[in-house]
PDB file of C-alpha atoms and ligand atoms in Angstrom:
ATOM      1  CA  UNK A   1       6.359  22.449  -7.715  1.00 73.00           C
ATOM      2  CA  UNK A   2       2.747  22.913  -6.145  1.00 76.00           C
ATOM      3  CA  UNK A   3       2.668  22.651  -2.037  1.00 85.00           C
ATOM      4  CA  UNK A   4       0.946  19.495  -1.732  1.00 90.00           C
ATOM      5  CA  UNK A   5       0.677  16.783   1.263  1.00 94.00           C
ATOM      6  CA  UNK A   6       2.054  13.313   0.926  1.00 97.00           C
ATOM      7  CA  UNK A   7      -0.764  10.878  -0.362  1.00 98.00           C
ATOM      8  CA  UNK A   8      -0.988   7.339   1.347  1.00 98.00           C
ATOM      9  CA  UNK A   9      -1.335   4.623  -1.436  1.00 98.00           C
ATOM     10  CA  UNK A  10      -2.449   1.542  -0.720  1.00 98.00           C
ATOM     11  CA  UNK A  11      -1.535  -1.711  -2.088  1.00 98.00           C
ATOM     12  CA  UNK A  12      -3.638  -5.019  -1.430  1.00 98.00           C
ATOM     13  CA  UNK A  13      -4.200  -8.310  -3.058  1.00 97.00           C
ATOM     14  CA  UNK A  14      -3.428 -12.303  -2.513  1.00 94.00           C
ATOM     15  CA  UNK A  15       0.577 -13.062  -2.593  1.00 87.00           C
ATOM     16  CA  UNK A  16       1.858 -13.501  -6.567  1.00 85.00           C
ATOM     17  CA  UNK A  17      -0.018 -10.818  -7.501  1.00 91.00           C
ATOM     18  CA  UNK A  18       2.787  -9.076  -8.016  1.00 91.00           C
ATOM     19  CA  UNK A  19       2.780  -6.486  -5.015  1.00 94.00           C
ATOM     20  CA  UNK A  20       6.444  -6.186  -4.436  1.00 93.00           C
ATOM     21  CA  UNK A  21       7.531  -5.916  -7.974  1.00 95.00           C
ATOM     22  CA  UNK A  22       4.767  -3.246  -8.649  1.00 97.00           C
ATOM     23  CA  UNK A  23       5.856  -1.146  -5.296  1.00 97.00           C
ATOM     24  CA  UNK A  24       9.556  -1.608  -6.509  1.00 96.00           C
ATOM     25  CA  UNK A  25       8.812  -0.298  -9.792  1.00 97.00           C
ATOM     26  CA  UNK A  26       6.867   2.829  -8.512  1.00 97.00           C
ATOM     27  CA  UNK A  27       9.834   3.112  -5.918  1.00 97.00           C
ATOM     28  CA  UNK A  28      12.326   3.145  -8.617  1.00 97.00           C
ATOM     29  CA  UNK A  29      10.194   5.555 -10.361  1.00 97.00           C
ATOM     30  CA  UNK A  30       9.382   8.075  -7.918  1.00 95.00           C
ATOM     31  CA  UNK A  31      12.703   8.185  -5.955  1.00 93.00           C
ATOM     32  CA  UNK A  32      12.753  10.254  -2.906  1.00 91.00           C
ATOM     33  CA  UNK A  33       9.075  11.415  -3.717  1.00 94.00           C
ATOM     34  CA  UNK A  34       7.721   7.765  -2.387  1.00 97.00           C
ATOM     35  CA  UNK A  35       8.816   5.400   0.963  1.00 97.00           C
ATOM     36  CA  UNK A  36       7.508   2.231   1.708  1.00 97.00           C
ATOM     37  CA  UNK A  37       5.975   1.904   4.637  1.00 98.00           C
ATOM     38  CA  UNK A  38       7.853  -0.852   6.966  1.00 98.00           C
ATOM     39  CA  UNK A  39       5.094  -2.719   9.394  1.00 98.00           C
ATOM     40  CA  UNK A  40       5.936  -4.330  12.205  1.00 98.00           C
ATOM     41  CA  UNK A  41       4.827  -8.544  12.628  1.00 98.00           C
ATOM     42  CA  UNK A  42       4.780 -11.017  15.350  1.00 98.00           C
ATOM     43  CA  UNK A  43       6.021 -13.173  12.668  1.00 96.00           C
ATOM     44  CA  UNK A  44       9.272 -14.568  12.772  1.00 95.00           C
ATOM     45  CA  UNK A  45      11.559 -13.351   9.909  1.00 95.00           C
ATOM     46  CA  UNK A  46      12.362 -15.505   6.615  1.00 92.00           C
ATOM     47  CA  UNK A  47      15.437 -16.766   5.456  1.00 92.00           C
ATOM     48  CA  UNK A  48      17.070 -13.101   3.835  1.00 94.00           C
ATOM     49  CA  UNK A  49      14.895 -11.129   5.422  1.00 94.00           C
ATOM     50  CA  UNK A  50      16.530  -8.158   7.667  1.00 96.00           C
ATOM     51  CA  UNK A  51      14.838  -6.291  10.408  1.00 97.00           C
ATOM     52  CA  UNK A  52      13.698  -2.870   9.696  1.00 97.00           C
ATOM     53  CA  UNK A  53      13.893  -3.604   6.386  1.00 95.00           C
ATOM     54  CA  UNK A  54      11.286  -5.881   5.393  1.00 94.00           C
ATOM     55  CA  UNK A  55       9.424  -5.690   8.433  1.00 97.00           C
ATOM     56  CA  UNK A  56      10.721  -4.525  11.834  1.00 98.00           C
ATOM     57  CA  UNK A  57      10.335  -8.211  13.502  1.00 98.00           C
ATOM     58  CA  UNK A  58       8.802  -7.786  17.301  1.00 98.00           C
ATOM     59  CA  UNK A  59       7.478  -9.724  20.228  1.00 98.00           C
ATOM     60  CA  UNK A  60       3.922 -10.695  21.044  1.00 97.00           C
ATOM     61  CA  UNK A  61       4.444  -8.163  24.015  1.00 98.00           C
ATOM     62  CA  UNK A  62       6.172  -5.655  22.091  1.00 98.00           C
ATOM     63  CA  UNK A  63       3.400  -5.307  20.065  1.00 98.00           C
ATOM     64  CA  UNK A  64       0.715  -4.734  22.600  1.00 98.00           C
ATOM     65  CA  UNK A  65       2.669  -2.256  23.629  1.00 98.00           C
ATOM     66  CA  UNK A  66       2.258  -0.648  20.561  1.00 98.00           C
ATOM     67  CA  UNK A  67      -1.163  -1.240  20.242  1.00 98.00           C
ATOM     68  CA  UNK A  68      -1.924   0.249  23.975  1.00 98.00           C
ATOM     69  CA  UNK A  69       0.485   3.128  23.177  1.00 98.00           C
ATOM     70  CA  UNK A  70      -1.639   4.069  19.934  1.00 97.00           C
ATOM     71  CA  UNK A  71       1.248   3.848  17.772  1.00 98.00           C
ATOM     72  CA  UNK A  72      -0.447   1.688  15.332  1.00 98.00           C
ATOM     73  CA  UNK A  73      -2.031   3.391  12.051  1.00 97.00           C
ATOM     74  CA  UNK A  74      -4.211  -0.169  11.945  1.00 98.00           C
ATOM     75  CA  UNK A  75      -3.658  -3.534  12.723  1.00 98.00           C
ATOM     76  CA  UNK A  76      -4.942  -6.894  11.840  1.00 97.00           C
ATOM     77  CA  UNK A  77      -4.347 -10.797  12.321  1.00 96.00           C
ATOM     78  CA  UNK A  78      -3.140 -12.342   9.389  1.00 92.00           C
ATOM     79  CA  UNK A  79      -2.569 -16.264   8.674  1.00 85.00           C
ATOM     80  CA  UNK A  80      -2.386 -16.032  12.464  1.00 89.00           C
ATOM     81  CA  UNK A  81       0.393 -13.352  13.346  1.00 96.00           C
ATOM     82  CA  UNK A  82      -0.783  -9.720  14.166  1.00 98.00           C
ATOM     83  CA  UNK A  83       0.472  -7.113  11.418  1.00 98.00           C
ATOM     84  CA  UNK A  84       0.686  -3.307  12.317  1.00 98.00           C
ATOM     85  CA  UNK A  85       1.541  -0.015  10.376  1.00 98.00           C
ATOM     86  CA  UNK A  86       3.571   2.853  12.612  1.00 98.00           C
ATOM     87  CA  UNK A  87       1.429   5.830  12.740  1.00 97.00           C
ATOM     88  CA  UNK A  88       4.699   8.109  12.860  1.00 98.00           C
ATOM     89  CA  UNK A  89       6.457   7.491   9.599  1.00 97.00           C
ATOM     90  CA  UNK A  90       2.575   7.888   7.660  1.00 97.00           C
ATOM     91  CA  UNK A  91       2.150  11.379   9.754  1.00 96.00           C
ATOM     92  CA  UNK A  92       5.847  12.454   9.153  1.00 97.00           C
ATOM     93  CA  UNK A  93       5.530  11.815   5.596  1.00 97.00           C
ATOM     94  CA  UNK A  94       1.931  13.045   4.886  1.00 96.00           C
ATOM     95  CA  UNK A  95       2.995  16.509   6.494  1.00 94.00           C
ATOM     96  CA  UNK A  96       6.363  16.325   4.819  1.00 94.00           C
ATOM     97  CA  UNK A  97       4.616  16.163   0.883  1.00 94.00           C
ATOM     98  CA  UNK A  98       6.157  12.792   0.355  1.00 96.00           C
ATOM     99  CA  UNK A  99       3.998   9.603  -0.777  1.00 97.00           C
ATOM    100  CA  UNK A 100       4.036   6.506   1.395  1.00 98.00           C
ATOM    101  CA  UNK A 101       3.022   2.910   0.040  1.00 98.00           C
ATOM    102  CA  UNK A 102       1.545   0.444   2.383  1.00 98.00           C
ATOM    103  CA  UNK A 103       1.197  -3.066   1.224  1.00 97.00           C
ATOM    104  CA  UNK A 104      -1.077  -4.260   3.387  1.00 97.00           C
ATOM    105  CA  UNK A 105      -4.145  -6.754   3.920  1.00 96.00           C
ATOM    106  CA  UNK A 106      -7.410  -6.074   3.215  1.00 97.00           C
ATOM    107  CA  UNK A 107      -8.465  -6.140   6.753  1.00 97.00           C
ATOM    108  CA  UNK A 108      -5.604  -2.986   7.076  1.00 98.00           C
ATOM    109  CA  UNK A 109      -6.747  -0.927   3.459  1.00 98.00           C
ATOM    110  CA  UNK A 110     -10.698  -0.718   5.637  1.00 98.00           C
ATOM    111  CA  UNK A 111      -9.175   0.617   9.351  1.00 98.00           C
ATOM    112  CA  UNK A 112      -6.700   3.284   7.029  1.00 98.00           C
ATOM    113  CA  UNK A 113      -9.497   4.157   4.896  1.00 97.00           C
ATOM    114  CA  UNK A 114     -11.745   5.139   7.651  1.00 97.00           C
ATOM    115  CA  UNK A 115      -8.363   7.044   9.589  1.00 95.00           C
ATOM    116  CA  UNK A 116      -6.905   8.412   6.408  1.00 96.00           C
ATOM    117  CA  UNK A 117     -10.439   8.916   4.311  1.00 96.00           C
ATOM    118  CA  UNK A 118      -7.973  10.670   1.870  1.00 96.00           C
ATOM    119  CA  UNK A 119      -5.695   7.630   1.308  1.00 98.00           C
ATOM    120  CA  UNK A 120      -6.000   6.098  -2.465  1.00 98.00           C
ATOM    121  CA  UNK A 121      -6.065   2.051  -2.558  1.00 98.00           C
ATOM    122  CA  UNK A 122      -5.306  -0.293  -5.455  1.00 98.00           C
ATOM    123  CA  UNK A 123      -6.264  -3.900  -5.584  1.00 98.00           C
ATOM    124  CA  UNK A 124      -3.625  -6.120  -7.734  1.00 98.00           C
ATOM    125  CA  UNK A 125      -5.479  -9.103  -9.105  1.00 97.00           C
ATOM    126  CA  UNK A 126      -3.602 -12.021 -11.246  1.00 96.00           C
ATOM    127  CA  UNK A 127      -4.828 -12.716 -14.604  1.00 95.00           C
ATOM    128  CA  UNK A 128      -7.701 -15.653 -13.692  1.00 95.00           C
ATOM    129  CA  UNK A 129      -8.494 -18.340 -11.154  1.00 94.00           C
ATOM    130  CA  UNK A 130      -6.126 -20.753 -13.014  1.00 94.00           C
ATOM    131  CA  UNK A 131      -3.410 -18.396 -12.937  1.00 93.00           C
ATOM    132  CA  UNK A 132      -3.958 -17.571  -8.808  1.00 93.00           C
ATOM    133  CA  UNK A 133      -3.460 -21.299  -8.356  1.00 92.00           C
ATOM    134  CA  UNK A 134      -0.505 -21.907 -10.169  1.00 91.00           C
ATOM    135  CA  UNK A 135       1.102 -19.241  -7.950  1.00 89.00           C
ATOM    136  CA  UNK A 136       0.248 -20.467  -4.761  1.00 88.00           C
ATOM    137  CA  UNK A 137       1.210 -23.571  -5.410  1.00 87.00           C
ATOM    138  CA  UNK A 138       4.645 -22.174  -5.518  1.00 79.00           C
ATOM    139  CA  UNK A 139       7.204 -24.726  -5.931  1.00 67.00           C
ATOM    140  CA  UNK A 140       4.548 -27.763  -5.630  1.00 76.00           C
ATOM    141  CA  UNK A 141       6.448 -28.207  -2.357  1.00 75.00           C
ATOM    142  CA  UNK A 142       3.635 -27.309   0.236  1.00 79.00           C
ATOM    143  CA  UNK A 143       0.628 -29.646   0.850  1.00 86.00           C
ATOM    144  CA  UNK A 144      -3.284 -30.105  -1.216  1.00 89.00           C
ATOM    145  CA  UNK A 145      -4.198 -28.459   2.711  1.00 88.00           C
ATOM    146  CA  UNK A 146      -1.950 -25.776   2.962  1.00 85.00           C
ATOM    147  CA  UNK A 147      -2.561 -24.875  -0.957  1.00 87.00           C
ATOM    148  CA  UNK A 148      -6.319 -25.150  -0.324  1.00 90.00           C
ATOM    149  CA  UNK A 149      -6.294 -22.772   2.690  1.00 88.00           C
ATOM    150  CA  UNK A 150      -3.883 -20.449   0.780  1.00 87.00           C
ATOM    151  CA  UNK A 151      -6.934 -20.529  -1.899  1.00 91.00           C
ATOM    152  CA  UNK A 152      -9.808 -19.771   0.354  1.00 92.00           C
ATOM    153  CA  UNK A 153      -8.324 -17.081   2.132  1.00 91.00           C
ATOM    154  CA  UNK A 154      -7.356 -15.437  -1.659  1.00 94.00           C
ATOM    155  CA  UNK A 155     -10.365 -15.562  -2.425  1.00 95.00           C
ATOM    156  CA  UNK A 156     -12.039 -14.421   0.783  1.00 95.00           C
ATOM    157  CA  UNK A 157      -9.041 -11.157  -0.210  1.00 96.00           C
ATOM    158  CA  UNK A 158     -10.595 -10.835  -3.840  1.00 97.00           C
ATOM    159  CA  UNK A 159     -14.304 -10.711  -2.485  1.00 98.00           C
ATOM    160  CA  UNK A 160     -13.434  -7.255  -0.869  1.00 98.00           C
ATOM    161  CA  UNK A 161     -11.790  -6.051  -4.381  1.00 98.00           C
ATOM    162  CA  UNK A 162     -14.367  -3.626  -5.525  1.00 98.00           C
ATOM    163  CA  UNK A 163     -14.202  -1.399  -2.438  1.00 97.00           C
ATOM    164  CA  UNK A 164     -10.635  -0.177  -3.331  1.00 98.00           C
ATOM    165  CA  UNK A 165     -10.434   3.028  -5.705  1.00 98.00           C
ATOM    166  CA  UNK A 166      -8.639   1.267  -8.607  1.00 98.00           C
ATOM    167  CA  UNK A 167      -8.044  -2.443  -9.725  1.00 98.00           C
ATOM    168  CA  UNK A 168      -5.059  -3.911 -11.564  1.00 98.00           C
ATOM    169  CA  UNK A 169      -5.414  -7.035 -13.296  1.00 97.00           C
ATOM    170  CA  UNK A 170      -1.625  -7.991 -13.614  1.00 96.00           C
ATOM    171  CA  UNK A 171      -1.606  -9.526 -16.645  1.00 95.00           C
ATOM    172  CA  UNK A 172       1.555  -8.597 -18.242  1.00 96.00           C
ATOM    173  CA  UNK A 173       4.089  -7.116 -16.328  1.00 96.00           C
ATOM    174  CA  UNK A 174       5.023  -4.375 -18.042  1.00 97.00           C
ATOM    175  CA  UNK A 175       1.597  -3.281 -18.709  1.00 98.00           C
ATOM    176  CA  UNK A 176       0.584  -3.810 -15.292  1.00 97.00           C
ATOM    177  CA  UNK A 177       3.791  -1.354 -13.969  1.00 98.00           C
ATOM    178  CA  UNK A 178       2.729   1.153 -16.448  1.00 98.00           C
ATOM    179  CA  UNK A 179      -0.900   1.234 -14.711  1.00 98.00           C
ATOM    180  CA  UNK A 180      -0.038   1.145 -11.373  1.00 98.00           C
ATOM    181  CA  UNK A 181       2.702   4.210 -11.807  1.00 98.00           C
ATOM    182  CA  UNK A 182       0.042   6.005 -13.871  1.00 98.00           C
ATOM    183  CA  UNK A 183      -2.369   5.985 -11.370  1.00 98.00           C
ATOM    184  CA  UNK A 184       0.371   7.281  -8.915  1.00 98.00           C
ATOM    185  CA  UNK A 185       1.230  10.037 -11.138  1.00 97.00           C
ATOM    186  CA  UNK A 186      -2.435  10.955 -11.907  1.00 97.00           C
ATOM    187  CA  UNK A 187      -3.038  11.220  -8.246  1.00 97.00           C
ATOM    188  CA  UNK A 188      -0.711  13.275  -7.670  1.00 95.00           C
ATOM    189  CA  UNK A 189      -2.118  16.211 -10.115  1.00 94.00           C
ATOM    190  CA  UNK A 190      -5.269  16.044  -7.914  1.00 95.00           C
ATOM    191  CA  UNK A 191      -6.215  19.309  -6.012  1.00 95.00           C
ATOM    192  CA  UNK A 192      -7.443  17.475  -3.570  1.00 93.00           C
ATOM    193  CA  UNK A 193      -3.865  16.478  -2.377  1.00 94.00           C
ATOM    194  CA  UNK A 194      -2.760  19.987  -2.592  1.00 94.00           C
ATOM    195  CA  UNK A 195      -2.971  22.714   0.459  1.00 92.00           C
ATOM    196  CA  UNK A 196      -5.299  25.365   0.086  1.00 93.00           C
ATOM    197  CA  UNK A 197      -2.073  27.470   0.513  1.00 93.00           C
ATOM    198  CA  UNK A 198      -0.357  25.815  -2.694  1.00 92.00           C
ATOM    199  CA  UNK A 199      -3.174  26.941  -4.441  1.00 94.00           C
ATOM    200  CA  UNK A 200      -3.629  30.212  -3.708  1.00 94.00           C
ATOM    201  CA  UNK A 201       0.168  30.363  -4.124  1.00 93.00           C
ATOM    202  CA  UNK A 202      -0.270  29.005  -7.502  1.00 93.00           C
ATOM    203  CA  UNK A 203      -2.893  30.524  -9.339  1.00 94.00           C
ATOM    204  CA  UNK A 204      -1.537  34.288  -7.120  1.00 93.00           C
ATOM    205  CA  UNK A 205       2.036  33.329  -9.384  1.00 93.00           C
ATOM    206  CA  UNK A 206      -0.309  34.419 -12.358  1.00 94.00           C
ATOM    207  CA  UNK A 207      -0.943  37.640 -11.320  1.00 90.00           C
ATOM    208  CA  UNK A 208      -4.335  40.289 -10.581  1.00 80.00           C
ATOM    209  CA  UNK A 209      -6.149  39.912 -13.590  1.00 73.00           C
ATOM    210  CA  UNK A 210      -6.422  43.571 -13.729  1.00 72.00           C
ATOM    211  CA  UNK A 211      -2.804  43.362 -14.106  1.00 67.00           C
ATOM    212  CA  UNK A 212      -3.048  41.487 -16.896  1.00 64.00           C
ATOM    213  CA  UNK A 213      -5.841  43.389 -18.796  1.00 65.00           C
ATOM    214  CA  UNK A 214      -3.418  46.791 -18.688  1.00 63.00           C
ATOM    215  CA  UNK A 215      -0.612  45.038 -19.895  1.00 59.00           C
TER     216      UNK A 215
HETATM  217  P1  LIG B 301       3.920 -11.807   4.540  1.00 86.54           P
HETATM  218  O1  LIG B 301       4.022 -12.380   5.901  1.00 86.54           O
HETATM  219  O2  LIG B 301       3.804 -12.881   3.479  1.00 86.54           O
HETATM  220  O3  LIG B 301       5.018 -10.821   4.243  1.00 86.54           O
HETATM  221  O4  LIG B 301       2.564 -10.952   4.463  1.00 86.54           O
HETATM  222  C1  LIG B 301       1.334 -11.567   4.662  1.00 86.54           C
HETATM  223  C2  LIG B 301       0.211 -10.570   4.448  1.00 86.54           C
HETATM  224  O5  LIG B 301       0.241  -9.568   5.462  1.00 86.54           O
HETATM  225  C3  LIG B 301       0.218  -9.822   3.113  1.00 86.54           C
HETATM  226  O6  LIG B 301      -1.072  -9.907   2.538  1.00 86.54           O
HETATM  227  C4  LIG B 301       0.527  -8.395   3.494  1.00 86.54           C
HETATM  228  O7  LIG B 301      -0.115  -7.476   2.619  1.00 86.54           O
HETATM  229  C5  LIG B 301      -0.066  -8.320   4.879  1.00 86.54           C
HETATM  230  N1  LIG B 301       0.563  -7.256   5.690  1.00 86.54           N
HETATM  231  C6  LIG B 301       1.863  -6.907   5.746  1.00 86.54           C
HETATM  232  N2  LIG B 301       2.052  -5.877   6.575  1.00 86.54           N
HETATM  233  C7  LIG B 301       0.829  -5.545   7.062  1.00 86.54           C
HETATM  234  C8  LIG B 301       0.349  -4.529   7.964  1.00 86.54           C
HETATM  235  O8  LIG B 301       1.090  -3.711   8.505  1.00 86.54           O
HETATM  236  N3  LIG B 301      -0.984  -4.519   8.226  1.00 86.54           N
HETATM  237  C9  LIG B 301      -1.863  -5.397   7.655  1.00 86.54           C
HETATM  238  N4  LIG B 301      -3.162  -5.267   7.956  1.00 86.54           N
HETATM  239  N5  LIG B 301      -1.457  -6.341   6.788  1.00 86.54           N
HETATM  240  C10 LIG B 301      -0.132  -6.417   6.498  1.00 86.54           C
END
C-alpha cells in the first residue's frame, strides 16, 4: 500500500438526508481504514443515545473550556446548542493514514475547510422539496411551527450546497451508498493525499530506468 495521510471527509446536509446510513455504509465498507469523528454538544442526550458514542455529552462550561483550550477543530451553534469537533482524534488520524468522517453542519464544513484546506466535503440532498418535507415532518407529531422552522433552516443548509466538492442527491438508497463510497475510494487514489515520501518510495520500487534498459 502507498504511504498516504488520512483524508478528512466531510458530510453535511438537512436531517433525513440520509447522513447516518451513508456514514454507516462507508464505515462498514472501509473498516479500520475510516472512524467517525465523535463531537462534543451542549445538548442533552436522546433517549438511546450513549456518551462517547454518539456524541460525548458536556456542560455549557465544559465546553468553553474547550474552546479557550483550542481543542476544538471548529465549532458552531446549532438549533441553539454549541457543536464542536476534537482537534486530537482529526490530527491523530490524519498523521496515522486513516480517514475520519465528520458529519457536521454547514457552518462546521466552512471553519474545517479553511483549517484543513485539504479536507474533501459532500453535500447529501433528498430527492425534491416534497420529499424534504415529508421527512421533517417525521411522525406528524411535532407542530406547523416547529415543522416550518425545521424547513427554513433546511433550506438556509441547501443554499450553501454548491460550495462542497461533491453533491449526492439521495434518491435511492442503494444508488446513493454506491456514490458516496465511490467518491471515498476515488479520493483515496489521489496523489495529493499521498506523502511525497510514498511516492518516491513508489515509483523508486520500479527501479533506475537504466536498469531496466540493460535488462
Ligand atoms: P443532532 O443534534 O440532530 O444530532 O445534530 C444537529 C446538527 O448538528 C446536524 O446537522 C449535525 O450535522 C450538526 N453537528 C453535529 N456535530 C457537529 C459538530 O461537531 N460541529 C458542527 N458544526 N455541527 C455538528
Amino acid at each position: 500500500m502507498i504511504s498516504r495521510r488520512g483524508i478528512l471527509f466531510i458530510v453535511s446536509g438537512p436531517s433525513g438526508a440520509g447522513k447516518t446510513t451513508l456514514s454507516d455504509a462507508a464505515l462498514r465498507t472501509f473498516e479500520e481504514g475510516l472512524e467517525l469523528s465523535v463531537s462534543c454538544t451542549t445538548r442533552a442526550p436522546r433517549p438511546g443515545e450513549r456518551d462517547g458514542v454518539e456524541y460525548h455529552f458536556v456542560s455549557e462550561a465544559g465546553f468553553d473550556e474547550m474552546v479557550a483550550s483550542n481543542a476544538l477543530g471548529e465549532w458552531a451553534l446549532v438549533h441553539g446548542y454549541r457543536y464542536g469537533t476534537p482537534r486530537a482524534p482529526i490530527e491523530k488520524a490524519i498523521a496515522e493514514g486513516r480517514d475520519i468522517l465528520l458529519d457536521i453542519d454547514v457552518q462546521g464544513a466552512e471553519q474545517i475547510k479553511l483549517v484543513y484546506p485539504d479536507s474533501v466535503s459532500v453535500f447529501l440532498l433528498p430527492p425534491d422539496r416534497a420529499t424534504l418535507e415529508a421527512r421533517l415532518r417525521g411522525r406528524g407529531t411535532d407542530d406547523e411551527a416547529t415543522v416550518l422552522r425545521r424547513l427554513r433552516n433546511a433550506c438556509r443548509e441547501i443554499a450553501s450546497a454548491p460550495a462542497y466538492d461533491f453533491i449526492v442527491v439521495n434518491t435511492d438508497r442503494d444508488d446513493a451508498i454506491k456514490q458516496f463510497v465511490s467518491i471515498l475510494r476515488g479520493q483515496r487514489a489521489r496523489t495529493r493525499h499521498m506523502t511525497q515520501e510514498g511516492l518516491r518510495e513508489l515509483v523508486a520500487s520500479f527501479g533506475e530506468p537504466a536498469a531496466a534498459e540493460t535488462a
